Amino acid sequence: MSCCAAWRWPSGGAGSLGVALQRARGSVYRRLVRVWLVSVAVLAGCAPATITFFSAEPARLLAGGTTQLSWSSTGAPSCRLSPGEQPLSVAGALAVSPPATTDYVLTCGSASASLRVEVDPARITRFEASPASARSGDLVTLSWESVGAPRCAVRPPGREVPASGALPVRAAVTQAYTLDCAGVTAALTLQVTKGAGDPLFPRQWHLANTGQAGGRPGDDVAVEPAWPEVRGEGVVVSVVDDGVDLAHEDLSANADAARSHDYLGNASVDLAEHGTSVAGLVAARDENGLGGRGVAPRATVVSFNLLQDSTSANELDAMVRGLDVVQVSNNSWGDADDGTGQLTTADALWLRGVQRGTAEGRGGRGLVYLFPSGNGAGGRYVDDSNFDGQANSRFVFAIGGVSDDGTRAAYAEGGANVLVSAPSGGRGDHFLVTTDVTGAGGANTGRTAGELPDPDYTQAFEGTSASTPVVAGVVALVLQANPQLTWRDVRRVLARSARQNDPSHRDWAVNGAGLFVNHDYGFGVVSADAAVQLAKTLQAGAPERSFSSARVMVNQAIPDANQLGVDSVITVQGGGVAAVEVVEVTVTIEHPHTGDLEVRLEHEGGGFSRLHPAHACAPGTGGQPACSPLTDVTFTSVRHLDEPGDGRWRLTVRDLSARDVGRLVSWRLLLHGR
C-alpha cells in the first residue's frame, strides 16, 4: 500500500476534525494540531512521479556518432532507461551511440517518457585512385566521399581519415585498399607496374651504405625508410651554382627551365658540371632506368647560375629570386679563401638577400638556405667554418662532410656554426655518384681512369659541396611532410633527428638541452627518416624572440702563452628567450697575431662553443703570417640549441703562443630563439 493510501481522514471527514479541535483543551489540543500538520506534510511528499523533461541533443546524427540524453524527474527514487534496462539517477545526462535509429524509453516510478534518435546510415558514394594505375614509386591520390559517418579509415595504412577527403599513397606493388566508414566498406585495387630501377643506385653509398668498397654499413642518410611516404613532390629547390644541365636525361623530368635563370643570357651548359652534379644529388629522377637517384627524387629543381657572374647585385638576386615558389636554396659555394686561416666577410647585398628570404619566403615561413662548412681543413693553414662569411651567418645552415666510414672528411671544416653533416666522400677514392653534364664536356670525359664508363655520370664528386645538396634533399622531404614548418623549425628538426656518428670522437659533448654536439659534425649526420617523422609532430611556427646585451667594455690584457687567459661574463635575466636557437658574439680584440688566440663561449649549466680556434695563418706581405684582425667580428654558434637564454654567459680568450701580447677590448652577446 502506498503512503497516500495508508492515511485516512478521521471519521466524519474534515468537518468532524474541525469540531474535535474546537472541543479539545490543553495538551490534547496541541497534540491534535501536530498530528494534522504532519499529515499534511506526508500528503505533499506522496505526489505522483513526474518526468519533467527527457531530451536528446542532437536528435539526429551520423552513424557512429554520439548524442546526449538528458532528463529530470520528481516523485520517484530512481529511473531506468531502455533499451538496455540501465538504472539511472532521477536527474542527469548520458552519452549514447546508437547503431541505428532507436526509440529510448525513460521510466521513473509510475511515469514514463520516450523519444526517438534518428541515425542516418553510412554510405560511401565514391572511392577511387588517381591515377588508377602507376609505376613503382609514383605518388597516387586516393579520394573518397561518404555520408552518414563521422570518420572513416583507409587500410593500408590503417589511418583514420575524414568522412570525405584524399590521401596520398605510394605503392611498390599492386595493392588493394579498403575504405571503412562506420562499418560500411568499399575496396579498390591500384595497379602498379614495376619501375625500371636505377642502375647506379647500388653504388650510391651515401643513400644506402651496405659496405660498398669497404665503407661502414649503415653510415648513410637513412633515406630509404622515408621514400614510401615522401620523395619531394611539390617542393622546389634552387641550385645556386655554375648552372645545371636541365636537359640531362636523369634531371629533365624534375627540372623547371621556365623558372630557372641564366645571369649571362647565353651561358654554355659545358660550364655547369659542378651545378649539374649538385642537382643530381638533390633530385636525380628515380625508377626511370637511368643513372642513380637523388635524396628527393621527385622534387623540382631550378637553376640560378650565379657563379658564372657573381656580382654583388647577382648574389642578392639569387637569394631572393623565386621567393613565391622556391622553398630550399642550395649553395655549394662560398667566398672563403680556403686553406689560408683568414676570415672573410659576406657581401652586404648577399646578407640583405638571406635576411629577406628568411622573412618573406614560403609565405612568411622562410626560405631554407644551405651552405657548405668549407673545404679548408686539410692543409697547413687550417680554416674553421666560423671564418667563412656565408656559413657563419645565422640565416643559413652550415653543412659538414663525412666519409663512408662515418668519420670527418679530412678537408671538411668544423666550427660552432656547423649544424649537421652528410656524406661527402674522402676516404680513399670513395666519392659520391651523381650526374655530370651530358657528353664528354664535364668532369667525366669518358677517358678518366677510375671513372664511370658513361660520361653523363660521375663517381668522383666530393667536398662539402657534395654534402650540402644531400641535406638540401632531406630538407625537401621534411617540407613535403610538413609544409607549415618555418625555416627555424627545420633547423631544430635536422639537429634533433641527427645521428651521432663517429661516437669515439673526443669532441662530442652534451649541451644544456641534452643534445649531443660536436665542432666537427654539428649535431651529427643527417637522418632523413628520423627528420621526416619528427617534422610531422613538431609544433611549428613559434615566433622568433631575440635578446641583445649592451657592449661590454673589458679592456684587459690577454696573458701571453697562458692557459687561463682573460674572461668576461654577461648575465642575462628576463631576456625573453626561453629556448635558444642561435647565439651571436661580436668581439673586438687587439693582437698582432690573432692566430695565437682561442675564443670560447660557455653557458653556465649549458654547453660551450669554440668560436675561434688558435691556428696557423698563411704568409702575407714580407713572408709574415697574415692573420685576420678581430675588430667588431661576429661569430655564430648553433651548439646551444634549446638551452634557456637566461643565465651567465662567459667569454674566455686565451693566447696559446709566446711573444705576442694583446687585449680583449669588448664584446656583445646576441641570443635568437623562441
XYZ file of C-alpha atoms in Angstrom:
674
model
C 0.000 0.000 0.000
C 1.370 3.478 -0.848
C 1.952 6.103 1.791
C -1.013 8.062 0.430
C -3.384 5.068 0.692
C -2.253 4.357 4.267
C -3.515 7.685 5.602
C -7.229 8.461 6.097
C -9.173 11.435 7.344
C -10.773 10.953 10.757
C -14.348 9.577 10.712
C -16.672 12.337 9.642
C -14.144 13.955 7.334
C -12.543 17.363 7.621
C -15.600 18.859 9.280
C -15.505 16.357 12.092
C -11.785 17.109 12.586
C -12.610 20.795 12.971
C -15.320 20.090 15.588
C -12.912 17.882 17.518
C -10.236 20.586 17.521
C -12.688 23.166 18.783
C -13.725 20.919 21.672
C -10.164 19.934 22.625
C -8.389 21.621 25.516
C -4.744 21.880 26.767
C -2.204 19.271 25.688
C -4.803 17.245 23.873
C -5.457 20.217 21.592
C -1.781 20.734 20.876
C -1.304 17.032 20.065
C -4.119 17.114 17.577
C -2.647 20.163 15.836
C 0.716 18.440 15.463
C -0.898 15.312 14.043
C -2.776 17.376 11.482
C 0.371 19.275 10.326
C 2.350 16.046 9.931
C -0.443 14.546 7.928
C -0.459 17.470 5.532
C 3.342 17.112 5.026
C 3.001 13.399 4.290
C 0.349 14.105 1.715
C 2.647 16.614 -0.023
C 5.511 14.032 -0.255
C 3.272 11.478 -1.808
C 2.714 13.435 -5.063
C 2.647 11.125 -8.131
C 6.037 10.517 -10.040
C 6.598 13.004 -12.868
C 9.233 13.262 -15.643
C 9.770 16.989 -16.099
C 11.903 16.628 -19.256
C 13.621 13.967 -21.418
C 15.637 15.134 -24.444
C 18.368 14.114 -26.903
C 20.927 16.545 -28.294
C 21.318 16.091 -31.195
C 18.222 14.123 -32.042
C 19.630 13.204 -35.475
C 23.188 12.065 -36.067
C 25.521 10.212 -38.394
C 26.255 6.536 -37.964
C 28.875 6.079 -35.293
C 28.066 9.476 -33.812
C 27.156 10.290 -30.208
C 24.147 12.055 -28.709
C 23.498 13.156 -25.138
C 20.314 12.093 -23.379
C 19.268 14.445 -20.554
C 16.370 14.089 -18.090
C 14.870 15.229 -14.791
C 12.090 13.735 -12.684
C 10.304 14.111 -9.328
C 8.430 11.761 -7.054
C 10.459 8.613 -7.841
C 13.523 7.132 -6.087
C 15.281 6.200 -9.390
C 14.817 5.868 -13.123
C 15.543 3.240 -15.777
C 16.472 3.611 -19.470
C 15.695 1.129 -22.197
C 16.853 -0.404 -24.378
C 19.470 -1.771 -22.050
C 17.421 -1.528 -18.824
C 20.136 0.710 -17.433
C 19.448 2.124 -13.910
C 19.828 5.883 -13.630
C 19.535 8.651 -11.097
C 16.376 10.777 -11.014
C 18.167 13.520 -12.982
C 21.262 13.571 -15.161
C 22.770 13.070 -18.617
C 24.140 10.104 -20.544
C 26.082 9.910 -23.833
C 24.943 7.128 -26.151
C 25.990 5.971 -29.629
C 23.038 4.137 -31.189
C 23.996 1.873 -34.108
C 20.704 2.710 -35.855
C 17.553 4.769 -35.335
C 16.485 3.962 -31.767
C 13.433 4.649 -29.549
C 14.548 5.337 -25.976
C 12.105 4.952 -23.042
C 12.759 6.534 -19.636
C 10.778 5.100 -16.697
C 10.747 6.872 -13.324
C 8.382 5.189 -10.862
C 4.934 5.110 -12.475
C 5.887 7.794 -15.033
C 7.477 7.162 -18.417
C 8.599 9.195 -21.434
C 10.019 8.259 -24.826
C 11.955 9.834 -27.670
C 13.494 8.769 -30.955
C 17.115 9.330 -32.038
C 17.383 9.248 -35.819
C 20.625 7.720 -37.188
C 21.477 8.313 -40.824
C 23.017 5.114 -42.220
C 26.551 5.391 -43.626
C 27.009 5.317 -47.393
C 30.206 5.516 -49.419
C 29.417 7.435 -52.591
C 32.911 7.461 -54.099
C 36.272 5.733 -53.587
C 38.870 5.987 -56.340
C 42.569 6.270 -57.119
C 44.085 8.932 -59.343
C 45.753 7.794 -61.478
C 44.144 4.362 -61.482
C 47.470 2.733 -62.350
C 51.036 3.776 -61.626
C 54.662 2.799 -61.815
C 56.526 1.729 -58.730
C 57.455 4.797 -56.701
C 54.748 7.069 -58.123
C 52.586 9.080 -55.762
C 48.886 8.250 -56.168
C 45.954 10.055 -54.554
C 43.141 8.028 -53.011
C 39.983 10.129 -52.734
C 36.531 9.354 -51.373
C 33.187 10.757 -50.323
C 30.758 9.309 -47.791
C 27.598 10.326 -45.935
C 26.263 9.178 -42.604
C 29.646 8.504 -40.964
C 31.649 10.888 -38.780
C 35.010 9.361 -39.720
C 36.448 6.666 -41.971
C 39.617 4.581 -42.115
C 41.824 3.602 -45.048
C 43.661 0.270 -44.952
C 46.542 0.097 -45.528
C 47.958 2.010 -43.717
C 45.039 1.780 -41.257
C 44.886 5.539 -40.792
C 41.742 7.336 -39.571
C 40.624 9.933 -42.123
C 37.733 12.389 -42.588
C 34.375 11.207 -43.945
C 35.325 12.790 -47.264
C 38.861 13.587 -48.333
C 42.053 12.439 -50.008
C 45.197 10.559 -49.026
C 48.476 10.317 -50.983
C 49.904 6.791 -51.128
C 52.928 5.235 -52.769
C 52.799 1.532 -53.553
C 55.727 -0.585 -54.671
C 53.493 -3.371 -55.997
C 49.839 -3.812 -56.979
C 47.913 -3.043 -53.805
C 44.307 -3.486 -52.605
C 42.913 -0.627 -50.469
C 39.793 -0.705 -48.266
C 37.748 2.259 -47.060
C 35.690 1.680 -43.895
C 33.071 4.256 -42.917
C 31.111 3.228 -39.801
C 31.143 -0.395 -40.836
C 30.328 0.210 -44.489
C 33.265 -0.679 -46.723
C 34.439 -0.104 -50.267
C 37.536 -1.501 -51.972
C 39.750 -0.761 -54.936
C 42.924 -2.218 -56.380
C 45.737 0.052 -57.527
C 47.566 -1.497 -60.447
C 51.318 -0.886 -60.048
C 53.852 -1.831 -62.672
C 57.416 -2.440 -61.589
C 59.693 0.541 -62.093
C 62.730 0.425 -64.286
C 65.078 0.903 -61.346
C 68.249 2.993 -61.283
C 71.381 1.122 -62.380
C 73.804 3.332 -60.424
C 71.800 3.296 -57.197
C 73.739 0.329 -55.736
C 76.896 2.468 -55.955
C 75.339 5.399 -54.053
C 76.643 4.569 -50.589
C 75.524 7.926 -49.261
C 71.906 6.782 -49.756
C 72.285 3.133 -48.737
C 75.669 2.142 -47.334
C 75.956 -1.635 -47.489
C 79.726 -1.615 -47.153
C 80.465 -0.922 -50.803
C 84.223 -0.691 -51.319
C 84.911 -1.149 -47.617
C 82.641 1.520 -46.172
C 80.885 1.031 -42.859
C 77.365 -0.365 -43.415
C 74.685 1.981 -42.171
C 76.813 5.123 -42.396
C 74.390 6.861 -44.749
C 71.494 9.327 -44.514
C 68.782 6.725 -43.755
C 66.562 7.875 -46.590
C 65.155 4.565 -47.861
C 62.635 4.221 -44.989
C 61.310 7.720 -45.779
C 60.737 7.177 -49.513
C 57.465 5.223 -49.263
C 55.946 8.357 -47.747
C 57.821 11.327 -49.227
C 60.095 11.813 -52.231
C 59.964 15.592 -52.552
C 56.815 16.085 -54.621
C 55.732 19.716 -54.670
C 58.977 21.088 -53.213
C 61.127 23.427 -55.337
C 64.908 23.533 -54.754
C 67.055 26.211 -56.349
C 70.597 25.143 -57.241
C 72.595 28.349 -56.992
C 75.818 27.341 -58.708
C 77.607 27.496 -62.062
C 74.471 26.190 -63.761
C 72.622 22.923 -64.296
C 72.250 20.772 -67.396
C 68.449 20.846 -67.154
C 68.111 18.652 -70.252
C 70.129 15.837 -68.654
C 68.328 12.520 -69.034
C 68.207 11.938 -65.281
C 67.221 15.528 -64.377
C 64.838 16.682 -67.089
C 61.747 15.097 -65.502
C 62.316 17.194 -62.375
C 63.739 20.356 -63.962
C 61.804 23.608 -64.257
C 63.562 25.502 -67.032
C 60.940 28.263 -67.119
C 61.709 29.379 -63.555
C 65.486 28.958 -63.943
C 67.698 31.955 -64.667
C 70.874 32.444 -66.692
C 72.772 35.518 -65.489
C 74.809 35.640 -68.705
C 71.880 35.090 -71.025
C 73.800 32.604 -73.177
C 75.911 30.507 -70.798
C 77.182 27.214 -72.169
C 75.949 24.111 -70.389
C 79.512 22.738 -70.570
C 80.403 25.234 -67.844
C 77.812 23.751 -65.496
C 79.461 20.499 -64.420
C 79.577 21.418 -60.718
C 75.950 22.519 -60.527
C 74.808 19.522 -62.556
C 76.442 17.166 -60.054
C 74.887 19.121 -57.182
C 71.428 18.903 -58.781
C 71.751 15.150 -59.216
C 72.420 14.670 -55.506
C 69.277 16.641 -54.701
C 66.823 15.290 -57.258
C 68.039 12.869 -59.912
C 64.874 11.051 -61.009
C 64.186 7.595 -59.616
C 62.703 4.470 -61.230
C 63.472 5.569 -64.787
C 66.117 3.025 -65.700
C 68.786 5.752 -65.832
C 71.737 6.636 -63.607
C 71.149 6.900 -59.875
C 68.709 8.905 -57.820
C 68.651 11.973 -55.618
C 67.745 12.176 -51.957
C 64.437 13.806 -53.006
C 63.982 12.132 -56.427
C 60.620 13.802 -57.170
C 61.476 17.344 -56.072
C 61.616 20.154 -58.636
C 64.959 21.777 -59.476
C 65.551 25.297 -60.776
C 68.970 26.619 -61.771
C 70.441 30.034 -60.963
C 73.954 30.131 -62.489
C 75.243 32.847 -60.154
C 78.848 31.597 -60.172
C 79.237 32.463 -63.832
C 78.602 36.130 -62.999
C 78.859 36.545 -59.234
C 78.444 40.279 -58.764
C 77.043 41.666 -55.523
C 73.787 42.514 -57.248
C 73.519 38.999 -58.621
C 74.222 37.484 -55.204
C 71.276 39.435 -53.843
C 69.110 38.425 -56.781
C 69.965 34.718 -56.476
C 68.972 34.733 -52.809
C 65.536 36.261 -53.419
C 64.650 35.087 -56.936
C 61.505 32.986 -56.979
C 60.557 33.652 -53.362
C 56.972 32.785 -54.261
C 57.886 29.241 -55.360
C 61.398 28.271 -54.145
C 61.432 26.576 -50.747
C 65.052 25.390 -50.457
C 68.163 27.188 -51.711
C 71.268 25.011 -52.172
C 74.528 26.962 -52.345
C 77.582 24.743 -52.771
C 79.942 27.722 -52.765
C 81.262 30.474 -50.519
C 83.551 33.482 -50.548
C 86.058 31.878 -48.172
C 89.660 31.613 -49.331
C 90.069 28.023 -48.142
C 93.403 26.964 -46.701
C 94.654 30.368 -45.550
C 93.336 30.697 -41.997
C 91.777 34.018 -42.994
C 88.367 35.337 -42.021
C 86.053 36.512 -44.783
C 83.035 38.782 -44.564
C 79.894 38.095 -46.561
C 78.799 40.693 -49.106
C 76.331 43.209 -47.658
C 73.869 42.685 -50.523
C 74.046 38.919 -50.097
C 73.265 39.359 -46.407
C 70.301 41.557 -47.279
C 69.089 38.785 -49.571
C 69.123 35.959 -46.996
C 67.524 38.243 -44.416
C 64.706 38.982 -46.823
C 64.378 35.357 -47.916
C 64.025 34.032 -44.370
C 61.463 36.736 -43.607
C 59.367 36.609 -46.791
C 59.987 33.257 -48.473
C 57.453 30.411 -48.345
C 54.628 32.751 -47.476
C 56.465 34.181 -44.474
C 57.714 30.827 -43.162
C 61.140 31.470 -44.632
C 63.293 30.073 -47.407
C 65.791 27.462 -46.159
C 69.375 28.340 -47.197
C 72.132 25.729 -47.084
C 75.869 26.404 -47.435
C 78.900 24.117 -47.083
C 81.029 24.356 -43.959
C 84.068 24.693 -46.246
C 86.934 22.570 -47.564
C 89.865 24.324 -45.876
C 90.635 21.955 -43.009
C 93.088 19.618 -44.679
C 96.116 21.818 -45.306
C 98.827 23.510 -43.300
C 96.753 26.621 -42.633
C 93.593 25.139 -41.207
C 90.368 27.046 -41.692
C 87.321 26.984 -39.464
C 83.771 27.291 -40.733
C 83.233 30.248 -38.411
C 85.748 32.091 -40.601
C 83.501 31.786 -43.693
C 81.266 34.790 -44.249
C 78.229 32.907 -45.584
C 78.471 29.731 -43.477
C 78.895 31.852 -40.335
C 75.603 33.688 -40.900
C 72.715 32.844 -38.607
C 70.374 32.862 -41.611
C 71.902 29.737 -43.202
C 72.573 26.115 -42.296
C 76.273 25.190 -42.478
C 76.812 21.556 -43.516
C 79.894 19.463 -42.732
C 81.167 16.382 -44.565
C 81.935 12.763 -43.672
C 83.395 9.759 -45.455
C 81.809 6.344 -45.989
C 83.088 5.179 -42.601
C 81.289 7.977 -40.754
C 84.407 9.979 -39.892
C 85.106 13.570 -40.872
C 86.444 14.070 -44.367
C 89.943 15.495 -43.964
C 89.109 18.702 -45.819
C 85.752 19.391 -44.100
C 85.836 22.414 -41.817
C 84.320 22.237 -38.367
C 83.021 25.100 -36.294
C 80.486 26.179 -33.724
C 78.226 27.156 -36.624
C 78.059 23.667 -38.195
C 74.503 22.340 -37.898
C 74.764 18.770 -39.239
C 76.984 16.719 -41.521
C 76.348 14.462 -44.505
C 78.327 12.155 -46.790
C 80.824 13.990 -48.964
C 83.459 11.381 -49.769
C 87.109 11.472 -48.928
C 88.235 8.054 -47.678
C 90.432 6.833 -50.492
C 88.569 7.457 -53.727
C 85.142 6.707 -52.289
C 83.295 9.757 -53.527
C 79.663 10.308 -54.487
C 77.907 9.032 -57.611
C 75.807 11.677 -59.331
C 75.009 13.328 -62.657
C 77.555 15.041 -64.914
C 76.890 17.303 -67.890
C 75.731 15.387 -70.934
C 78.579 14.189 -73.135
C 82.316 14.384 -72.591
C 82.457 18.061 -71.626
C 82.134 17.635 -67.870
C 84.151 16.125 -65.054
C 83.896 12.667 -66.617
C 85.351 12.815 -70.090
C 84.822 9.110 -70.612
C 88.569 8.564 -70.601
C 89.351 9.237 -66.931
C 90.846 6.324 -65.016
C 88.538 5.073 -62.279
C 85.518 6.892 -63.681
C 82.187 5.501 -64.811
C 82.050 4.360 -68.436
C 79.030 6.614 -69.114
C 80.305 10.235 -69.315
C 76.856 11.572 -68.370
C 77.565 10.473 -64.783
C 80.466 10.690 -62.367
C 81.557 8.801 -59.268
C 84.176 11.377 -58.318
C 82.122 14.220 -56.835
C 83.278 15.209 -53.345
C 83.668 18.043 -50.867
C 81.212 19.847 -48.648
C 79.822 20.976 -51.998
C 78.505 17.396 -52.157
C 77.282 17.038 -48.569
C 75.260 20.259 -48.792
C 72.859 19.105 -51.560
C 72.404 15.797 -49.751
C 70.981 17.779 -46.823
C 69.022 20.004 -49.219
C 67.296 16.848 -50.425
C 66.480 15.880 -46.853
C 65.016 19.348 -46.253
C 62.808 18.870 -49.325
C 61.456 15.641 -47.793
C 60.902 17.385 -44.453
C 58.953 20.233 -46.053
C 56.822 17.808 -48.025
C 55.998 16.015 -44.764
C 55.099 19.297 -43.030
C 54.874 22.429 -45.195
C 53.930 24.518 -42.134
C 57.446 24.403 -40.673
C 59.335 27.682 -40.574
C 62.964 27.793 -41.654
C 63.882 27.915 -37.957
C 61.721 24.855 -37.267
C 63.642 22.990 -39.973
C 66.917 23.745 -38.174
C 65.541 22.148 -34.995
C 64.226 19.156 -36.937
C 67.616 18.460 -38.530
C 69.520 18.885 -35.272
C 67.182 16.862 -33.078
C 66.904 13.983 -35.547
C 70.597 13.727 -36.495
C 72.525 10.531 -35.819
C 75.584 10.614 -33.575
C 78.275 9.326 -35.927
C 81.875 8.508 -35.003
C 80.908 8.127 -31.312
C 84.500 7.756 -30.100
C 85.422 11.232 -31.385
C 86.756 13.173 -28.401
C 84.886 16.402 -29.136
C 81.382 15.055 -28.500
C 79.649 16.943 -25.698
C 76.107 17.260 -24.360
C 74.621 20.747 -24.373
C 72.232 22.192 -21.804
C 69.224 20.705 -23.632
C 70.650 17.178 -23.575
C 71.690 17.145 -27.243
C 74.965 15.608 -28.427
C 77.009 18.124 -30.396
C 80.475 18.182 -31.938
C 82.504 21.001 -33.512
C 83.433 18.728 -36.433
C 79.981 17.257 -37.061
C 77.447 19.631 -35.576
C 74.615 17.547 -34.109
C 75.660 14.534 -36.191
C 74.932 13.030 -39.593
C 71.554 13.952 -41.015
C 68.920 11.206 -40.808
C 66.187 11.600 -43.417
C 63.708 9.141 -41.947
C 64.034 10.467 -38.392
C 63.764 14.046 -39.667
C 60.578 13.304 -41.610
C 58.965 11.599 -38.624
C 59.891 14.476 -36.296
C 58.683 17.049 -38.821
C 55.184 15.583 -38.741
C 54.821 16.112 -34.989
C 56.910 19.211 -34.276
C 54.838 22.182 -33.132
C 55.555 24.711 -35.844
C 55.544 28.456 -36.136
C 56.750 29.794 -32.788
C 57.670 33.464 -33.321
C 61.326 34.423 -33.008
C 62.484 36.130 -29.819
C 65.832 37.922 -29.555
C 67.973 39.418 -26.826
C 70.902 41.789 -27.289
C 73.203 42.772 -24.484
C 74.930 46.095 -24.237
C 78.501 46.226 -25.462
C 80.710 45.243 -22.532
C 83.996 47.171 -22.371
C 86.599 44.811 -20.921
C 89.949 46.398 -21.871
C 92.033 43.697 -20.205
C 95.383 42.348 -21.278
C 95.465 38.740 -22.505
C 98.268 36.859 -20.704
C 100.816 35.635 -23.257
C 101.154 31.856 -23.652
C 98.773 31.282 -20.762
C 96.076 28.620 -20.487
C 93.897 30.702 -18.173
C 93.530 33.712 -20.425
C 91.098 36.524 -19.678
C 87.359 36.223 -19.335
C 84.228 38.333 -19.041
C 80.680 37.423 -18.033
C 77.328 38.676 -19.255
C 74.386 37.680 -17.080
C 71.004 37.504 -18.777
C 67.893 37.785 -16.605
C 64.416 38.017 -18.106
C 65.879 38.159 -21.601
C 62.719 36.755 -23.164
C 64.423 33.859 -24.987
C 63.052 30.684 -23.418
C 64.891 28.377 -25.850
C 67.999 29.432 -27.764
C 68.390 28.607 -31.462
C 71.424 30.687 -32.469
C 73.972 32.677 -30.460
C 75.982 35.538 -31.926
C 79.044 37.019 -30.246
C 80.526 40.253 -31.551
C 84.053 40.763 -30.289
C 86.902 43.235 -30.623
C 90.406 42.017 -29.744
C 93.641 43.872 -30.351
C 96.513 41.470 -31.043
C 99.408 41.445 -33.526
C 98.915 37.750 -34.361
C 95.300 36.685 -33.845
C 96.141 33.129 -34.886
C 97.541 32.661 -31.366
C 94.096 33.158 -29.864
C 91.363 30.787 -28.846
C 87.977 32.413 -28.224
C 85.471 30.353 -26.297
C 81.894 30.963 -25.084
C 80.448 28.985 -22.198
C 76.885 28.999 -20.881
C 76.661 28.198 -17.182
C 74.689 24.970 -16.840
C 74.766 24.574 -20.613
C 77.223 23.914 -23.399
C 80.288 25.651 -24.772
C 81.346 26.943 -28.181
C 84.827 27.337 -29.630
C 84.287 30.416 -31.774
C 87.869 30.991 -32.916
C 90.448 28.210 -32.600
C 94.137 29.012 -32.435
C 95.614 28.280 -35.859
C 98.438 28.996 -38.296
C 97.894 31.665 -40.942
C 99.264 31.789 -44.468
C 102.124 34.263 -45.043
C 101.279 37.743 -46.236
C 103.476 40.568 -47.446
C 107.076 40.090 -46.317
C 106.505 36.457 -45.507
C 104.936 37.157 -42.109
C 101.758 35.299 -41.088
C 98.767 37.365 -42.147
C 96.026 36.558 -39.665
C 92.760 38.452 -39.871
C 92.118 41.256 -37.375
C 89.349 40.668 -34.869
C 87.741 44.069 -34.878
C 83.977 44.041 -34.408
C 83.807 40.458 -35.750
C 80.664 38.383 -35.207
C 80.882 34.639 -34.617
C 77.821 32.366 -34.723
C 77.062 29.205 -32.752
C 74.183 26.728 -33.002
C 75.609 24.495 -30.272
C 73.351 25.976 -27.564
C 70.172 24.879 -29.342
C 67.165 24.672 -26.997
C 69.075 25.873 -23.936
C 67.345 28.607 -21.891
C 68.624 32.055 -22.773
C 68.855 33.321 -19.203
C 71.949 32.684 -17.120
C 75.650 33.504 -17.093
C 77.463 33.578 -20.454
C 81.253 33.609 -20.107
C 83.630 34.650 -22.908
C 87.220 33.426 -22.489
C 90.154 34.481 -24.680
C 93.431 32.563 -24.382
C 96.779 33.301 -26.051
C 98.332 29.896 -26.721
C 101.651 31.010 -28.278
C 104.506 33.124 -26.962
C 105.988 36.504 -27.983
C 102.806 38.429 -28.907
C 100.638 40.325 -26.423
C 97.173 41.767 -26.923
C 93.989 42.670 -25.071
C 90.296 41.883 -25.062
C 88.664 45.219 -25.796
C 84.926 44.492 -25.806
C 82.200 42.023 -26.642
C 78.447 41.767 -27.049
C 76.032 38.817 -26.789
C 73.021 38.273 -29.040
C 70.544 35.423 -28.497
C 67.939 34.328 -31.024
C 65.306 31.707 -30.318
C 61.739 31.365 -29.203
